[in-house]
PDB file of C-alpha atoms in Angstrom:
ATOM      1  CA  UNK C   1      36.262  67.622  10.413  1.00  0.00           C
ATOM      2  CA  UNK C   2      33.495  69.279  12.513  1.00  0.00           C
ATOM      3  CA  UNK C   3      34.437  70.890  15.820  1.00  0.00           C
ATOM      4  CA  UNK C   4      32.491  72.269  18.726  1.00  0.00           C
ATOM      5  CA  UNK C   5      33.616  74.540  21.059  1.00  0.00           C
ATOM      6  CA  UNK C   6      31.635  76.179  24.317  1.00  0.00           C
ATOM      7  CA  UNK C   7      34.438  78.341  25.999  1.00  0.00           C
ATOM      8  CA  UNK C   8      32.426  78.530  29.070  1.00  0.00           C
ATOM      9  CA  UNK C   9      33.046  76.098  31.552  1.00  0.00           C
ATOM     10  CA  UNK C  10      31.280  76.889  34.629  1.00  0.00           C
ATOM     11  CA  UNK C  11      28.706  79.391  34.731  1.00  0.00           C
ATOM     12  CA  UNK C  12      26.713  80.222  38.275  1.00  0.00           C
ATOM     13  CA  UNK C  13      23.848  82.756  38.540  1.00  0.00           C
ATOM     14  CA  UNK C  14      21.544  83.769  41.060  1.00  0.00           C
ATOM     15  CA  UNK C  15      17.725  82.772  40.392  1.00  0.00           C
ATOM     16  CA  UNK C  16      15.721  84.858  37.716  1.00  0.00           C
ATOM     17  CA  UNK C  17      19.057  86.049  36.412  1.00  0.00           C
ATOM     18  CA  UNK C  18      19.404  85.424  32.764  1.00  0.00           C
ATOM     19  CA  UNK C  19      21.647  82.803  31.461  1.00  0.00           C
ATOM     20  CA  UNK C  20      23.468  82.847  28.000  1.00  0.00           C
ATOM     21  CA  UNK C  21      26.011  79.710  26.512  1.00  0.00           C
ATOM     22  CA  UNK C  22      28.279  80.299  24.098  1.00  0.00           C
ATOM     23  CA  UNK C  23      28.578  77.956  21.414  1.00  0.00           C
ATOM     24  CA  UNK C  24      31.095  78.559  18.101  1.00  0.00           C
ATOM     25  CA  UNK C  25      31.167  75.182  15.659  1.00  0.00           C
ATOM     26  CA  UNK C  26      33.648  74.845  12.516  1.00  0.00           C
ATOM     27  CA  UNK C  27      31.998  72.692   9.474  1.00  0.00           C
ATOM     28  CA  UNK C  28      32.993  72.403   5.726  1.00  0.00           C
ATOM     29  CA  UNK C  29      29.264  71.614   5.188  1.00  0.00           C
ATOM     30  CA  UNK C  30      26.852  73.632   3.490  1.00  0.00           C
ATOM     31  CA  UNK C  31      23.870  71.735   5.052  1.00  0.00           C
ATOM     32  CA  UNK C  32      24.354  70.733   8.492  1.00  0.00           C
ATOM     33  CA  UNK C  33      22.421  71.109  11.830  1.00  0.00           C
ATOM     34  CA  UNK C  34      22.927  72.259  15.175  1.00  0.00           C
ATOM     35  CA  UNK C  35      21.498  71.360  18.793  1.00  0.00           C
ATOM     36  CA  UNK C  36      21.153  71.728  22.348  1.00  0.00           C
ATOM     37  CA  UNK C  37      20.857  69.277  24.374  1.00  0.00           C
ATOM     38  CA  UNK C  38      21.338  69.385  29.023  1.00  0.00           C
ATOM     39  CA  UNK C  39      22.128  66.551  31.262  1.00  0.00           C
ATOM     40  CA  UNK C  40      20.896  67.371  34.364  1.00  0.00           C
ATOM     41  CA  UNK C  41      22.724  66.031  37.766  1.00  0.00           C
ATOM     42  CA  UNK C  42      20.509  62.275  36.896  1.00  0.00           C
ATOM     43  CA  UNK C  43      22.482  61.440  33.926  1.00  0.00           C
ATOM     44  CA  UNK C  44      19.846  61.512  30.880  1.00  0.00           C
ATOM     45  CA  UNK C  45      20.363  63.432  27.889  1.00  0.00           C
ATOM     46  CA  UNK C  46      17.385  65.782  27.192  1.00  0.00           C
ATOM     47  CA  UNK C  47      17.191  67.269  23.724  1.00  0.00           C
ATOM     48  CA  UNK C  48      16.543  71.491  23.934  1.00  0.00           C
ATOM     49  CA  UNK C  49      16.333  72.665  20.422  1.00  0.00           C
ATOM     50  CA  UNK C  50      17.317  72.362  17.113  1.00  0.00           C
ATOM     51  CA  UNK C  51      18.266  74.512  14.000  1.00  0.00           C
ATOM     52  CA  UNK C  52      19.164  74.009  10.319  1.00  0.00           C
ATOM     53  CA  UNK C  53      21.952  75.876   8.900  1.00  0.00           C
ATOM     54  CA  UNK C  54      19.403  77.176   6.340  1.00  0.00           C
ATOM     55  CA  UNK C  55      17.426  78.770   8.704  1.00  0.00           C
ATOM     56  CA  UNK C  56      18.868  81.736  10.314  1.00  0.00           C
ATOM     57  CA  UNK C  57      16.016  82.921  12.103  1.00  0.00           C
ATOM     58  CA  UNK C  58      16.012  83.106  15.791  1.00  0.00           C
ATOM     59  CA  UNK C  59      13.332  81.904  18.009  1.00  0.00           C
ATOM     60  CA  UNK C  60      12.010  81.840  21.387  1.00  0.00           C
ATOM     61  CA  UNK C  61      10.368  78.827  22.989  1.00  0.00           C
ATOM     62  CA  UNK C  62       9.281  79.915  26.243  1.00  0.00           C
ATOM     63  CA  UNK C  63      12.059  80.583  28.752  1.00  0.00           C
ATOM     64  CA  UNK C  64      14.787  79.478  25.705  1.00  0.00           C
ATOM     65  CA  UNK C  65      15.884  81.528  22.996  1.00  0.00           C
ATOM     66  CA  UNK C  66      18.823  80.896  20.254  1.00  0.00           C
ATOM     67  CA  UNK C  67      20.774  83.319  18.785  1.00  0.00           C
ATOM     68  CA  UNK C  68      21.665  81.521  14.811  1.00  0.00           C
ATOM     69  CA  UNK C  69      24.536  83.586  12.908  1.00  0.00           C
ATOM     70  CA  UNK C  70      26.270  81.557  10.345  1.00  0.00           C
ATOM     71  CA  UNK C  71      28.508  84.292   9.524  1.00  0.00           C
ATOM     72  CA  UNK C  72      29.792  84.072  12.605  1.00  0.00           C
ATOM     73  CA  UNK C  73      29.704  80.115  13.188  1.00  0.00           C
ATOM     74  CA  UNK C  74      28.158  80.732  16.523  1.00  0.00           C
ATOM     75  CA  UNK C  75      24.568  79.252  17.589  1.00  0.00           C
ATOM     76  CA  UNK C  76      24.718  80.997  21.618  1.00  0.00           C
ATOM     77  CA  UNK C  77      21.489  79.424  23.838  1.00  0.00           C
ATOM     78  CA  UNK C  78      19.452  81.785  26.551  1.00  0.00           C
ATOM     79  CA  UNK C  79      17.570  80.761  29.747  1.00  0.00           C
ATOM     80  CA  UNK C  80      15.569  84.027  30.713  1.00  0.00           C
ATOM     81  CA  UNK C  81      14.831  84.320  34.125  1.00  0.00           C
ATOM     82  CA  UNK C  82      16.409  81.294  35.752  1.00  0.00           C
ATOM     83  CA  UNK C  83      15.395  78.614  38.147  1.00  0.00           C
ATOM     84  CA  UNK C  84      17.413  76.131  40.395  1.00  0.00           C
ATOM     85  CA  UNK C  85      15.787  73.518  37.929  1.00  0.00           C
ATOM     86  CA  UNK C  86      17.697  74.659  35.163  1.00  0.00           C
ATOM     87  CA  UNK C  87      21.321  73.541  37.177  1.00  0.00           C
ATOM     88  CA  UNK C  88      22.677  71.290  34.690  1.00  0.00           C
ATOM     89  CA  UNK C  89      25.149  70.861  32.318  1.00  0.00           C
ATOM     90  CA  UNK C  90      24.201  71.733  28.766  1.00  0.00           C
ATOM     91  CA  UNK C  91      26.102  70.832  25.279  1.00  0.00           C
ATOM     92  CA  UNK C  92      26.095  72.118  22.152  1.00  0.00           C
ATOM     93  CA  UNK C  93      26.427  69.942  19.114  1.00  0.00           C
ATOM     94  CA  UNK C  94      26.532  69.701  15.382  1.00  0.00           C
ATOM     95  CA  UNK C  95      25.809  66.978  13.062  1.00  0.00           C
ATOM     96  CA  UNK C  96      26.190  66.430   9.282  1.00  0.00           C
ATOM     97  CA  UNK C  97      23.075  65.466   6.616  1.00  0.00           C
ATOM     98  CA  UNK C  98      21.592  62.072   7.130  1.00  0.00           C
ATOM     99  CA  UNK C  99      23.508  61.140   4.042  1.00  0.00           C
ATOM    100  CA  UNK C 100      26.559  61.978   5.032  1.00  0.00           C
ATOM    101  CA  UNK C 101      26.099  60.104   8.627  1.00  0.00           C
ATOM    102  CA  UNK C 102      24.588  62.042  11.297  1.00  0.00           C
ATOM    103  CA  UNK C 103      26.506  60.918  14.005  1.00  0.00           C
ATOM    104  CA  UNK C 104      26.223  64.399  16.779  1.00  0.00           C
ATOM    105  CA  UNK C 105      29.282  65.935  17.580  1.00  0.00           C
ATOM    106  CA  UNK C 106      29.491  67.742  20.814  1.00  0.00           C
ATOM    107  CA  UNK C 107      31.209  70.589  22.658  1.00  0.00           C
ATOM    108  CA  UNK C 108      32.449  69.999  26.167  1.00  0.00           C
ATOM    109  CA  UNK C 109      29.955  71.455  28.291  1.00  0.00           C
ATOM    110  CA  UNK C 110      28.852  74.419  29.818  1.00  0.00           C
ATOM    111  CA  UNK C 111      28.115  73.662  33.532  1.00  0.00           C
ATOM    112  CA  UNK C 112      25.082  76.025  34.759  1.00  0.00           C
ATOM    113  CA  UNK C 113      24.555  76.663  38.191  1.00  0.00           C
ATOM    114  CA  UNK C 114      21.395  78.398  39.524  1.00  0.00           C
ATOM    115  CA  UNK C 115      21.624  79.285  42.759  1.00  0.00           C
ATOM    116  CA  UNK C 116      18.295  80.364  44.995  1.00  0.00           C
TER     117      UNK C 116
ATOM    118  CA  UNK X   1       4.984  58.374  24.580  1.00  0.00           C
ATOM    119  CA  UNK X   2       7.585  55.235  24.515  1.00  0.00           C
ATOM    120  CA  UNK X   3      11.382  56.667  24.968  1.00  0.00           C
ATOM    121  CA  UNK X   4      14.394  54.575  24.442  1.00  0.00           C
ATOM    122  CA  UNK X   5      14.921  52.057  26.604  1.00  0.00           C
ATOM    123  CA  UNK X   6      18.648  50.679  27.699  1.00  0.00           C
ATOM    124  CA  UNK X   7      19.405  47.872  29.756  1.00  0.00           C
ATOM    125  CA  UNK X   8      20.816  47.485  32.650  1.00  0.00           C
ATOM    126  CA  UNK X   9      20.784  50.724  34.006  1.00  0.00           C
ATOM    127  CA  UNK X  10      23.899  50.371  35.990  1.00  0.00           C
ATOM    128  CA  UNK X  11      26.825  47.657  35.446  1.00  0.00           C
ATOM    129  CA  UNK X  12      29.660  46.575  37.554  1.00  0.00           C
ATOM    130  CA  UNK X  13      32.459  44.522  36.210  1.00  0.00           C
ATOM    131  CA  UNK X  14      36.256  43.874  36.818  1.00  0.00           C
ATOM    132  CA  UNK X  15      38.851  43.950  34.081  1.00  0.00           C
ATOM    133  CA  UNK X  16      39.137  41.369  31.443  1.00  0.00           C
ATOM    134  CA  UNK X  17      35.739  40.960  32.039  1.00  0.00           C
ATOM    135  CA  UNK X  18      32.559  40.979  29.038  1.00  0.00           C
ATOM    136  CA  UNK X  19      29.627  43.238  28.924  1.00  0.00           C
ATOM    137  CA  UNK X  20      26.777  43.429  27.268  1.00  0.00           C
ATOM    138  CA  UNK X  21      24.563  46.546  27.071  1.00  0.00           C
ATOM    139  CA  UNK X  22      20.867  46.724  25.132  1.00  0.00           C
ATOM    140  CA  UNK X  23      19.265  49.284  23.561  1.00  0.00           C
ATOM    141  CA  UNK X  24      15.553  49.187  22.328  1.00  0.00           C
ATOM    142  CA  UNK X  25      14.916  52.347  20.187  1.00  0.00           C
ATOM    143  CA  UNK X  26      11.592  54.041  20.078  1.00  0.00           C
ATOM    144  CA  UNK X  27       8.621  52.259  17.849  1.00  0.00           C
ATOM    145  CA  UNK X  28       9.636  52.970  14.549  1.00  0.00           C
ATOM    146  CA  UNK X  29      12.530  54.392  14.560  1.00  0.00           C
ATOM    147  CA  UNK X  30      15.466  52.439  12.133  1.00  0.00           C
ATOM    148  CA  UNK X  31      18.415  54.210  13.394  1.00  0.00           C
ATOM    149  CA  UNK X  32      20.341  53.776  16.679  1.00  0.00           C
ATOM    150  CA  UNK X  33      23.736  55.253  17.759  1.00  0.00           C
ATOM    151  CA  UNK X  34      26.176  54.363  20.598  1.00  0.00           C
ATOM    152  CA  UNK X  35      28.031  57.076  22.114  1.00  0.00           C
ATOM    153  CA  UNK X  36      30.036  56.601  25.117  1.00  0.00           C
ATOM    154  CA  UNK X  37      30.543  59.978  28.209  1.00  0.00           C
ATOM    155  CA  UNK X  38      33.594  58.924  30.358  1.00  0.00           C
ATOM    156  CA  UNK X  39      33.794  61.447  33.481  1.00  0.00           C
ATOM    157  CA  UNK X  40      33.417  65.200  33.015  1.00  0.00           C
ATOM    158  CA  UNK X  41      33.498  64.740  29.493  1.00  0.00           C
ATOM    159  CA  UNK X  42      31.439  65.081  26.426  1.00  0.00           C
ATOM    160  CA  UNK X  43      29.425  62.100  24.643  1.00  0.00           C
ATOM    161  CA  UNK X  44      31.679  60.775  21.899  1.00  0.00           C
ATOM    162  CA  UNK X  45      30.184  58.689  19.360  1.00  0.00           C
ATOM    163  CA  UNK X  46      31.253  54.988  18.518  1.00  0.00           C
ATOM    164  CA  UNK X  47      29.081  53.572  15.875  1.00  0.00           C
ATOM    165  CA  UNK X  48      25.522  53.757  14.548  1.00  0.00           C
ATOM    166  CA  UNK X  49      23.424  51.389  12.692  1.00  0.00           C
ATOM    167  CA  UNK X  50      20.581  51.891   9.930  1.00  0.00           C
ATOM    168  CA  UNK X  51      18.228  49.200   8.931  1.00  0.00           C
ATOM    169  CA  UNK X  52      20.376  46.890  10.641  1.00  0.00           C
ATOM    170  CA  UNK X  53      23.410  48.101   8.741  1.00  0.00           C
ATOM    171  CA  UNK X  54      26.325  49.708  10.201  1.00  0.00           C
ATOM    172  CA  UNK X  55      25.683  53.478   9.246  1.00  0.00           C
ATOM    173  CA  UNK X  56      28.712  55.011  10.147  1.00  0.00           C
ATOM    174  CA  UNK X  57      31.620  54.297  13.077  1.00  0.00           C
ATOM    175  CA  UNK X  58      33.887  56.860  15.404  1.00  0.00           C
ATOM    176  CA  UNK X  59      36.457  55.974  17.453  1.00  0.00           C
ATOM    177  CA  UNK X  60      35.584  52.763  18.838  1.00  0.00           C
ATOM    178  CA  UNK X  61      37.856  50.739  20.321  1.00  0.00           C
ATOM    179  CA  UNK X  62      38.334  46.785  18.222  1.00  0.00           C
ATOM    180  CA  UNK X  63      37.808  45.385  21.394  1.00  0.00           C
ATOM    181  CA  UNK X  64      33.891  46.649  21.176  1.00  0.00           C
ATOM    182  CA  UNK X  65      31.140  44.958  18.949  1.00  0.00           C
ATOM    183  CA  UNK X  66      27.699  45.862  17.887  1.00  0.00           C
ATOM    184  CA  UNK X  67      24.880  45.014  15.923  1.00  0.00           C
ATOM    185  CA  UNK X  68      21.069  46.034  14.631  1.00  0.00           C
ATOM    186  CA  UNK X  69      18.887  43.537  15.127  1.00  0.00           C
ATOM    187  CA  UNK X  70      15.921  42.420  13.361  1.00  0.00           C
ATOM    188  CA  UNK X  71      13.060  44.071  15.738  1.00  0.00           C
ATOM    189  CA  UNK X  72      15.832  47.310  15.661  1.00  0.00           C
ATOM    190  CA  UNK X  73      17.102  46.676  19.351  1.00  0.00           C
ATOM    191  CA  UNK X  74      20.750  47.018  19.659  1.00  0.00           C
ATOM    192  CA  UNK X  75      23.448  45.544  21.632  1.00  0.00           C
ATOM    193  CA  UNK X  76      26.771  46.534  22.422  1.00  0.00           C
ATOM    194  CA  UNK X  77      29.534  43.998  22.881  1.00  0.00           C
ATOM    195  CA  UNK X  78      32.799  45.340  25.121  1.00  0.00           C
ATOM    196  CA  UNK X  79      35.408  42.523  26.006  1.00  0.00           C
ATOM    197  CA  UNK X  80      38.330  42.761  27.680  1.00  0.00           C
ATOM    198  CA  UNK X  81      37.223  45.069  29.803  1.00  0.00           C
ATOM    199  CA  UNK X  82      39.807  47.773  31.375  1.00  0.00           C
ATOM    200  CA  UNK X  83      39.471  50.225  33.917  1.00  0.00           C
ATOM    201  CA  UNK X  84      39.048  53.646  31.197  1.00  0.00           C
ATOM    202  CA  UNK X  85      36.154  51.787  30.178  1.00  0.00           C
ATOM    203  CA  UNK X  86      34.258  52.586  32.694  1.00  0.00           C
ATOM    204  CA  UNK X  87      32.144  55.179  31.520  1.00  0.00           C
ATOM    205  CA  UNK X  88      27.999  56.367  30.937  1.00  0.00           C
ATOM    206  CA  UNK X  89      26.774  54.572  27.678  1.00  0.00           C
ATOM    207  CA  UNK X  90      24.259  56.068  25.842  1.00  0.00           C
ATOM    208  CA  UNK X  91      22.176  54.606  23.238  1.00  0.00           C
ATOM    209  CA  UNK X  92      19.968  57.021  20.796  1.00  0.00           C
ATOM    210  CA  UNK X  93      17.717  56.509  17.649  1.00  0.00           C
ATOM    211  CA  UNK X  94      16.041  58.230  15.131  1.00  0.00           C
ATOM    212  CA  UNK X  95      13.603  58.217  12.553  1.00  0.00           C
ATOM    213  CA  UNK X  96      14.918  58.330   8.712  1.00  0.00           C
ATOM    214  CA  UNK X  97      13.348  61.534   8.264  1.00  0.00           C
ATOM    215  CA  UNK X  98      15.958  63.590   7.224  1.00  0.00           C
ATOM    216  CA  UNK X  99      15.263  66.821  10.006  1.00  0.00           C
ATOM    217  CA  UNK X 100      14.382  64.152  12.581  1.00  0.00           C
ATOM    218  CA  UNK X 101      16.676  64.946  16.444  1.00  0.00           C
ATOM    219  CA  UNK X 102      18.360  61.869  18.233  1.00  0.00           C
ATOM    220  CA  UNK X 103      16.467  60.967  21.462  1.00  0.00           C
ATOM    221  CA  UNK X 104      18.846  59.559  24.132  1.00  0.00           C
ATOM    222  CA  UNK X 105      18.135  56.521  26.527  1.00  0.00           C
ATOM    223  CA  UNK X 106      18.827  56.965  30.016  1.00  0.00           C
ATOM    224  CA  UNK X 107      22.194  55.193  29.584  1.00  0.00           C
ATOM    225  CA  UNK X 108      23.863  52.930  31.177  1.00  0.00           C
ATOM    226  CA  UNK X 109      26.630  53.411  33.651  1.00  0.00           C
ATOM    227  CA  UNK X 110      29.543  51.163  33.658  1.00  0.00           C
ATOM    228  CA  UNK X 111      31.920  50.730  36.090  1.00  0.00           C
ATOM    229  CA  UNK X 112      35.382  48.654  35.739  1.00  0.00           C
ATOM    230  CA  UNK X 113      36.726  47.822  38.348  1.00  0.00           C
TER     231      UNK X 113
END
């Protein structure tokens, strides 16, 4: 069975303050992929980012980075220099190969809160 | 560009009652997925359809229904409506590109009453 897990429930910073979610998964899969995804206070799902589990290599996408590391089953998610834009709630999640059905499985949350 | 479209937006019903949500996937995609986000919780995913088939199904209660249809729009059936139902229904879909992310719908948010 796959399993999510952000341990962080509630995280508040001040403005311009960086931000980093944890996120630690649990998969028998060799191939399998991992996401980010935040739901703002409207509702919608927004997709962040998205990495293979055969490509370890960390990236940064303007104010997001990931931090990959299979051999620790963790996949953590940075906002640099926050703004009160970025208050949201954002999940982590995992899915399987297409093949094996792709359905995403997701942690419970990490609420952000940026203050001004 | 066209995002996933769900229908209605926002749903009131009392128990026992029938719903119907909608879900019309982005041009050309062939896969859509129902997962339902009851309050303060995560999205958990109830069943998904590909090329009209069903692709794969969570835990969705036998009181729910759904179906692919022919132009790739989906519909969700709930009957018997009760109270824990009520809950933020999103709808999602996919290419069949093997790498390709799930873009969600704006859901729909039902409330039992």
């Amino acid at each position: 069975a796959q399993k999510v897990t952000q341990a962080q429930t509630e995280i508040s910073v001040v403005e311009k303050e960086d931000v980093t979610l944890d996120c630690v998964y649990e998969t028998r899969d060799t191939t399998y992929y991992l996401f980010w995804y935040k739901q703002p206070p409207s509702g919608e799902l927004v997709f962040l980012i998205r990495r293979n589990s055969f490509d370890e290599q960390n990236e940064i996408s303007g104010r997001y980075s990931w931090n990959f590391q299979k051999s620790t089953s963790s996949f953590n998610f940075t906002i640099t220099a926050s703004q009160v834009v970025d208050s949201a709630v954002y999940f982590c999640a995992l899915s399987r190969t297409k093949a094996a059905g792709n359905k995403l499985t997701f942690g419970g949350g990490t609420r952000v809160l940026v203050k001004p | 560009a066209a995002g996933v479209i769900q229908s209605p937006r926002h749903l009131i019903k009392e128990k026992r009652e029938t719903a119907t949500l909608k879900c019309y996937p982005i041009p050309r995609h062939d896969t859509v997925y129902w997962y339902q986000q009851g309050p303060g919780q995560d999205p958990q995913f109830l069943i998904s359809f590909y090329e009209k088939m069903q692709s794969d199904k969570g835990s969705i209660p036998d009181r729910f229904s759904a179906q692919q249809f022919s132009d790739y729009h989906s519909e969700l059936n709930m009957s018997s409506l009760e109270l824990g139902d009520s809950a933020l229904y999103f709808c999602a879909s996919s290419s069949d590109r093997e790498f390709d992310e799930q873009y969600f719908g704006p859901g729909t948010r039902l409330t039992v009453t």
